[in-house]
PDB file of N, CA and C in Angstrom:
ATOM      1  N   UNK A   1      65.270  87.803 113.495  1.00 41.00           N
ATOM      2  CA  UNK A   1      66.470  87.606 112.691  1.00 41.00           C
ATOM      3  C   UNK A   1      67.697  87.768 113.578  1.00 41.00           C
ATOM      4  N   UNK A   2      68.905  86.731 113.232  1.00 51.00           N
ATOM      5  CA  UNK A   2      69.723  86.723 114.326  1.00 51.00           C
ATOM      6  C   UNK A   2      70.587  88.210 113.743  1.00 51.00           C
ATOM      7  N   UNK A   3      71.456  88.778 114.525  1.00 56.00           N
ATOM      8  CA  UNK A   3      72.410  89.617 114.450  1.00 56.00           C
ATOM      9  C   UNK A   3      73.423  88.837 114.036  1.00 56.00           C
ATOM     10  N   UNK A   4      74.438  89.104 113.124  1.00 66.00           N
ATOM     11  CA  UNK A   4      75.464  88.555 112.916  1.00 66.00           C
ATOM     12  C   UNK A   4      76.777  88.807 113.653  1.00 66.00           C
ATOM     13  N   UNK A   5      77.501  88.453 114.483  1.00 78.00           N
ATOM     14  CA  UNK A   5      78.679  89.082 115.537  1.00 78.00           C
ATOM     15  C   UNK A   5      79.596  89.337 114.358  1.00 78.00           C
ATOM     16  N   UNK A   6      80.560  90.613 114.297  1.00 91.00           N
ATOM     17  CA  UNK A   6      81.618  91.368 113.923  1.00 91.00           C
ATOM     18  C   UNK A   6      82.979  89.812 113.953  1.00 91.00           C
ATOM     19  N   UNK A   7      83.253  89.393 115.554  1.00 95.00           N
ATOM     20  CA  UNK A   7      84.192  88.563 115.240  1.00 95.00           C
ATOM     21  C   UNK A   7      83.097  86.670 115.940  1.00 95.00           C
ATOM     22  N   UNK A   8      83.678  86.096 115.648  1.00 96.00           N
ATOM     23  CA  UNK A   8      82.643  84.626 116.244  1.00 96.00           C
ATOM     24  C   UNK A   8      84.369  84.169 116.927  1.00 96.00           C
ATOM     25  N   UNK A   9      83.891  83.492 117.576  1.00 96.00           N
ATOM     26  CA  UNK A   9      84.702  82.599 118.370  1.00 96.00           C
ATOM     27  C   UNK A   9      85.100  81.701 118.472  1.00 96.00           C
ATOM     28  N   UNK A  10      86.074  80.586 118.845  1.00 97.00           N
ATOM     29  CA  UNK A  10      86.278  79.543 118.205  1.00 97.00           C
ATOM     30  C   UNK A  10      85.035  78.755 118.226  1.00 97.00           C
ATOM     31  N   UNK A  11      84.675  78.540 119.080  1.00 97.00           N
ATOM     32  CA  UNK A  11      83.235  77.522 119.411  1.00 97.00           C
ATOM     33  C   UNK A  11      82.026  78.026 118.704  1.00 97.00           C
ATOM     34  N   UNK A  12      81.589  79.057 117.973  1.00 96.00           N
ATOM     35  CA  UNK A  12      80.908  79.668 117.278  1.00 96.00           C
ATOM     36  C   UNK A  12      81.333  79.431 116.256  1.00 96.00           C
ATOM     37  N   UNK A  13      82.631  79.502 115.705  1.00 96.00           N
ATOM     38  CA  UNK A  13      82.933  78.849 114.120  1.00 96.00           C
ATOM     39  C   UNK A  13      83.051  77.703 114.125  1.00 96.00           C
ATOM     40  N   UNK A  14      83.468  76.899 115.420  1.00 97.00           N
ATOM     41  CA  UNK A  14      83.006  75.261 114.999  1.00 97.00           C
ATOM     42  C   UNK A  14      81.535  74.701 115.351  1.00 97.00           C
ATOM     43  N   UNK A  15      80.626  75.096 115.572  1.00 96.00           N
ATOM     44  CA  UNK A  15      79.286  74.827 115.852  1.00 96.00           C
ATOM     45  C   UNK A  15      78.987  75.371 114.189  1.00 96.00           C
ATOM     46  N   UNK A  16      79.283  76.791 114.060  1.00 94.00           N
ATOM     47  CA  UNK A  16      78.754  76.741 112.588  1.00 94.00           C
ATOM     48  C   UNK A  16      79.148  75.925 111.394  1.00 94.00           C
ATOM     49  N   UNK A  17      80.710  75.728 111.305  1.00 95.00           N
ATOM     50  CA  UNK A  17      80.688  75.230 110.206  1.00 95.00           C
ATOM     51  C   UNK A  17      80.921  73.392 110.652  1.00 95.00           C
ATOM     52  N   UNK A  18      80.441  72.773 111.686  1.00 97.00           N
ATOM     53  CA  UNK A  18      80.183  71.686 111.863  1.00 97.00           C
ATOM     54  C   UNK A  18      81.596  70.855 112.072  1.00 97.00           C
ATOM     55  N   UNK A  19      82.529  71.269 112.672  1.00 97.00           N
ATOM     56  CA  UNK A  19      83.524  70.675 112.572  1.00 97.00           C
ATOM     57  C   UNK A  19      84.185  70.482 114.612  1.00 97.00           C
ATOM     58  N   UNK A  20      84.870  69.974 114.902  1.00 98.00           N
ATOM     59  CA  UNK A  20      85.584  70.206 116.135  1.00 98.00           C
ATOM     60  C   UNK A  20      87.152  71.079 116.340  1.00 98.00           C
ATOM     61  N   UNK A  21      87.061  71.155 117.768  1.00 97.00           N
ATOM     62  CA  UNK A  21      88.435  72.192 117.824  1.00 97.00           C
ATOM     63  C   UNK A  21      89.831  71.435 116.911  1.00 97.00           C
ATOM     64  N   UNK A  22      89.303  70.636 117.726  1.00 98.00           N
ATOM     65  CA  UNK A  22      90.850  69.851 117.242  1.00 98.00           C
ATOM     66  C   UNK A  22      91.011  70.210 115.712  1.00 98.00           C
ATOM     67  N   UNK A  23      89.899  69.564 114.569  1.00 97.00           N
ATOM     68  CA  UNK A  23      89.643  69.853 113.418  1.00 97.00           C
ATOM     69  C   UNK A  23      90.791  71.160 113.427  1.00 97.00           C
ATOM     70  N   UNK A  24      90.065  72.499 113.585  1.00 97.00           N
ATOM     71  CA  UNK A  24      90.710  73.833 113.323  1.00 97.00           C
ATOM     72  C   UNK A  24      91.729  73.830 113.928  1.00 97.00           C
ATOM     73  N   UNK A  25      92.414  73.148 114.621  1.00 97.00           N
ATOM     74  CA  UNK A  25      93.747  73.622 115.425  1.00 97.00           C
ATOM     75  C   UNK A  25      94.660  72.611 114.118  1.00 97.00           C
ATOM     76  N   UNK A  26      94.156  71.605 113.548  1.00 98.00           N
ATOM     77  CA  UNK A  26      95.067  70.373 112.629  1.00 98.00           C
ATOM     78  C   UNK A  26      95.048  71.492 111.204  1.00 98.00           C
ATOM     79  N   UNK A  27      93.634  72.328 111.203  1.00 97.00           N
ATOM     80  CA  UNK A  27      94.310  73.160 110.000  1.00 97.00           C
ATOM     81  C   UNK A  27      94.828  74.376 109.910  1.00 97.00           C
ATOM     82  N   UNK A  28      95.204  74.988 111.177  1.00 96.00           N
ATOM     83  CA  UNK A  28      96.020  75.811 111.310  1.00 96.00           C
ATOM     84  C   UNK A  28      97.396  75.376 111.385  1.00 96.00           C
ATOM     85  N   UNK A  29      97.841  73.902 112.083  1.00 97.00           N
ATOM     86  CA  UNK A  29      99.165  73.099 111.651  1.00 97.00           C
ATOM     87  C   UNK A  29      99.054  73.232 109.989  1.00 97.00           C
ATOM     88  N   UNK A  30      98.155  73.016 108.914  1.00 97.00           N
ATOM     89  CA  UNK A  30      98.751  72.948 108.073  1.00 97.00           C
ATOM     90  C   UNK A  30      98.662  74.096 107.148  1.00 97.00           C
ATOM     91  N   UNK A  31      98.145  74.720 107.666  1.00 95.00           N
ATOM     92  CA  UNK A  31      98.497  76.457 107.289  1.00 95.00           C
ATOM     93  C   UNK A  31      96.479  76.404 106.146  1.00 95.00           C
ATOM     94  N   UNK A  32      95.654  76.205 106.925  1.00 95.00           N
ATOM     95  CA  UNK A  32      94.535  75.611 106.081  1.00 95.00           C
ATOM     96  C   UNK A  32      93.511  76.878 106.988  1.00 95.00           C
ATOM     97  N   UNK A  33      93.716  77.231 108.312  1.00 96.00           N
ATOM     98  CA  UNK A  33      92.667  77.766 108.804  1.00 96.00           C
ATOM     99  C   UNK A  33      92.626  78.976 108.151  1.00 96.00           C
ATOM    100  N   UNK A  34      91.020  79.468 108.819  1.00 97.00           N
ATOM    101  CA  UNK A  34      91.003  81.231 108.355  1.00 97.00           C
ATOM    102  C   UNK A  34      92.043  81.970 109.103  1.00 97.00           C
ATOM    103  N   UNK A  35      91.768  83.458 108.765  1.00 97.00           N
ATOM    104  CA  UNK A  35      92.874  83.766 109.458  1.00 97.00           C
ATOM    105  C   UNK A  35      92.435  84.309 110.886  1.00 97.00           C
ATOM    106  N   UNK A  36      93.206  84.313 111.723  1.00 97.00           N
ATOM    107  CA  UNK A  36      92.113  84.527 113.305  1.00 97.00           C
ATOM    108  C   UNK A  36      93.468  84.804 114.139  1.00 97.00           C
ATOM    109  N   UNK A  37      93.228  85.451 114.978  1.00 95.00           N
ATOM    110  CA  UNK A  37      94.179  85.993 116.269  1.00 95.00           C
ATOM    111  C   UNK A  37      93.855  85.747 117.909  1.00 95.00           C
ATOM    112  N   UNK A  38      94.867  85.470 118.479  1.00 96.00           N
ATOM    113  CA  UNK A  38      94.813  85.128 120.075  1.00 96.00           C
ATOM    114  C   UNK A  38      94.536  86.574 120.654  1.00 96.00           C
ATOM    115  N   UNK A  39      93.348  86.420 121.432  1.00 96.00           N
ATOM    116  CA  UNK A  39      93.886  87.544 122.230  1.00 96.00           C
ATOM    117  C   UNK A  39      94.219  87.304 124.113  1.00 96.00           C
ATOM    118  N   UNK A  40      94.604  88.395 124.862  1.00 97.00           N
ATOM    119  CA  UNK A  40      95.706  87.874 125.937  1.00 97.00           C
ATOM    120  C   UNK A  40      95.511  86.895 126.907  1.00 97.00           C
ATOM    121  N   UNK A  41      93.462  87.181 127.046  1.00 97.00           N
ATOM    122  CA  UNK A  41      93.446  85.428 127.670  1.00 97.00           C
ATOM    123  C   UNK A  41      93.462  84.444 126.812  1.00 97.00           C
ATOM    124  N   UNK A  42      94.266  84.232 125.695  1.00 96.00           N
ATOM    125  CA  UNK A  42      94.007  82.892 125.156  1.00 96.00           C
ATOM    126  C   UNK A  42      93.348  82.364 124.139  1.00 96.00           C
ATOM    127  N   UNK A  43      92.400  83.415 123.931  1.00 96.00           N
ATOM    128  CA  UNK A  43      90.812  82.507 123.493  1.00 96.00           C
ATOM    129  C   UNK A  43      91.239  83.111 122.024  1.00 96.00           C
ATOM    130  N   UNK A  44      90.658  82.450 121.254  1.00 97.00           N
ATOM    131  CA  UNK A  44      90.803  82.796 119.532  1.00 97.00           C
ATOM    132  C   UNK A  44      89.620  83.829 119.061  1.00 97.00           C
ATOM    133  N   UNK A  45      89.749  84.538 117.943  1.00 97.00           N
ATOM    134  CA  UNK A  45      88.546  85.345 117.428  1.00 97.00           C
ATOM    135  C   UNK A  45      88.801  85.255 116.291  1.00 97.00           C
ATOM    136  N   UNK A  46      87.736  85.107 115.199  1.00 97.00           N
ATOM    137  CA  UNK A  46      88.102  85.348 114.156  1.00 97.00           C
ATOM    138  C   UNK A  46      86.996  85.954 113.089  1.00 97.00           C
ATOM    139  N   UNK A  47      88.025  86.897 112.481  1.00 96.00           N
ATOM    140  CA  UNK A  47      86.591  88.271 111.632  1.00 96.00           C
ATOM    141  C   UNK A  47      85.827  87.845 110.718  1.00 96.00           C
ATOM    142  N   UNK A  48      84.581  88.067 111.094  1.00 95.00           N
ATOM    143  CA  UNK A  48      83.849  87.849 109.897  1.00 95.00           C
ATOM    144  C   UNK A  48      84.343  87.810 108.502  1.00 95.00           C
ATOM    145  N   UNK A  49      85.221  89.238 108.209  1.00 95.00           N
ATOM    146  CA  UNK A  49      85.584  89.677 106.669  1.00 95.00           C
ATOM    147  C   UNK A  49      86.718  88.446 106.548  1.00 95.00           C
ATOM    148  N   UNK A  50      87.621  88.062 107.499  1.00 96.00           N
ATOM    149  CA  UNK A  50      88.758  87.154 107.348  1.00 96.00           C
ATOM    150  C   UNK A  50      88.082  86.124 106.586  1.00 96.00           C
ATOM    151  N   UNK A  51      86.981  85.668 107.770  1.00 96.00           N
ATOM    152  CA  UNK A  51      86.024  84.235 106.955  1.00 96.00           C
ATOM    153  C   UNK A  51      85.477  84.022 105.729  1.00 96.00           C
ATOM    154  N   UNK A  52      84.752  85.389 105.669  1.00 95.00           N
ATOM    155  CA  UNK A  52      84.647  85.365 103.963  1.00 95.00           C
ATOM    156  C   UNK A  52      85.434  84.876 103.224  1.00 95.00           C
ATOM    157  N   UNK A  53      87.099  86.085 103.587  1.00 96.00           N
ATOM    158  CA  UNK A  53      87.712  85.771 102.601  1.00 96.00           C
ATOM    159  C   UNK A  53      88.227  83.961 102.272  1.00 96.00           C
ATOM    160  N   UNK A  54      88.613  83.419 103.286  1.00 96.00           N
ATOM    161  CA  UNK A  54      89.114  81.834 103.655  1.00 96.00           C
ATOM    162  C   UNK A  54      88.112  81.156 102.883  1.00 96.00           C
ATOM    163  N   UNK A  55      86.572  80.980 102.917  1.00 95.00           N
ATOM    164  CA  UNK A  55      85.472  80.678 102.298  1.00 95.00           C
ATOM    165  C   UNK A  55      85.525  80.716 100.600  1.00 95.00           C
ATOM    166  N   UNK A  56      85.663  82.253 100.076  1.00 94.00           N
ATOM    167  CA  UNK A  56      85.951  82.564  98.468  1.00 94.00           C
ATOM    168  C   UNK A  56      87.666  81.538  98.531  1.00 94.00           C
ATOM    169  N   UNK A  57      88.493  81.567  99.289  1.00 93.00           N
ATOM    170  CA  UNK A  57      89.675  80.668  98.779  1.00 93.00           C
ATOM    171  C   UNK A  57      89.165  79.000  99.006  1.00 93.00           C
ATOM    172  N   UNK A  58      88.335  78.604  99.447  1.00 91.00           N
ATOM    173  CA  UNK A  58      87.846  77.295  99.677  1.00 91.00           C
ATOM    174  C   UNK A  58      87.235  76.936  98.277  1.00 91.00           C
ATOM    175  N   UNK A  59      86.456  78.003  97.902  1.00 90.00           N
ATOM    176  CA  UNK A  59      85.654  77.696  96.463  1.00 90.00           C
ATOM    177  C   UNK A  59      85.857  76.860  95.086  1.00 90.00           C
ATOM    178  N   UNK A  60      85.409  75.803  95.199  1.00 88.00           N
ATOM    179  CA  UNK A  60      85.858  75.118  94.023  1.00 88.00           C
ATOM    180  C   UNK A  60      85.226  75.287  92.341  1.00 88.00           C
ATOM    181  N   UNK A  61      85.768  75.868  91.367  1.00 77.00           N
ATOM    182  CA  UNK A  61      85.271  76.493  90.196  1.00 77.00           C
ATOM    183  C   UNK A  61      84.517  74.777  89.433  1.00 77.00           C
ATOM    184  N   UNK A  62      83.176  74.836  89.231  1.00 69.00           N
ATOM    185  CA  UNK A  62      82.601  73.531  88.746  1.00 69.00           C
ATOM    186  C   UNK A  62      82.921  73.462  87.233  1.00 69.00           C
TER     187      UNK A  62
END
């Protein structure tokens, strides 16, 4: 069973949820991404709990 990582990375959240960088960088222009932070080299992280939450706001009531 895999371990689940605390924060995933950009390339870890776009391999999972099937999308490309560019994708997540066009919905952070429109204020659409999860919420995620730079850290000082550059690279993005973003928390598990953040994702959840972005995920429950994605949810469409059937």
């Amino acid at each position: 069973m895999e371990t689940q990582r605390r924060y995933l990375t950009l390339k870890a959240f776009c391999e999972e949820f099937g999308v490309a960088k560019s994708t997540f960088y066009d919905w952070c222009a429109k204020g659409r991404a999860p919420r995620h932070f730079k850290l000082p080299n550059g690279e993005i992280r973003i928390r598990r709990t953040d994702l959840e939450t972005w995920l429950e706001s994605c949810e469409v009531a059937a």
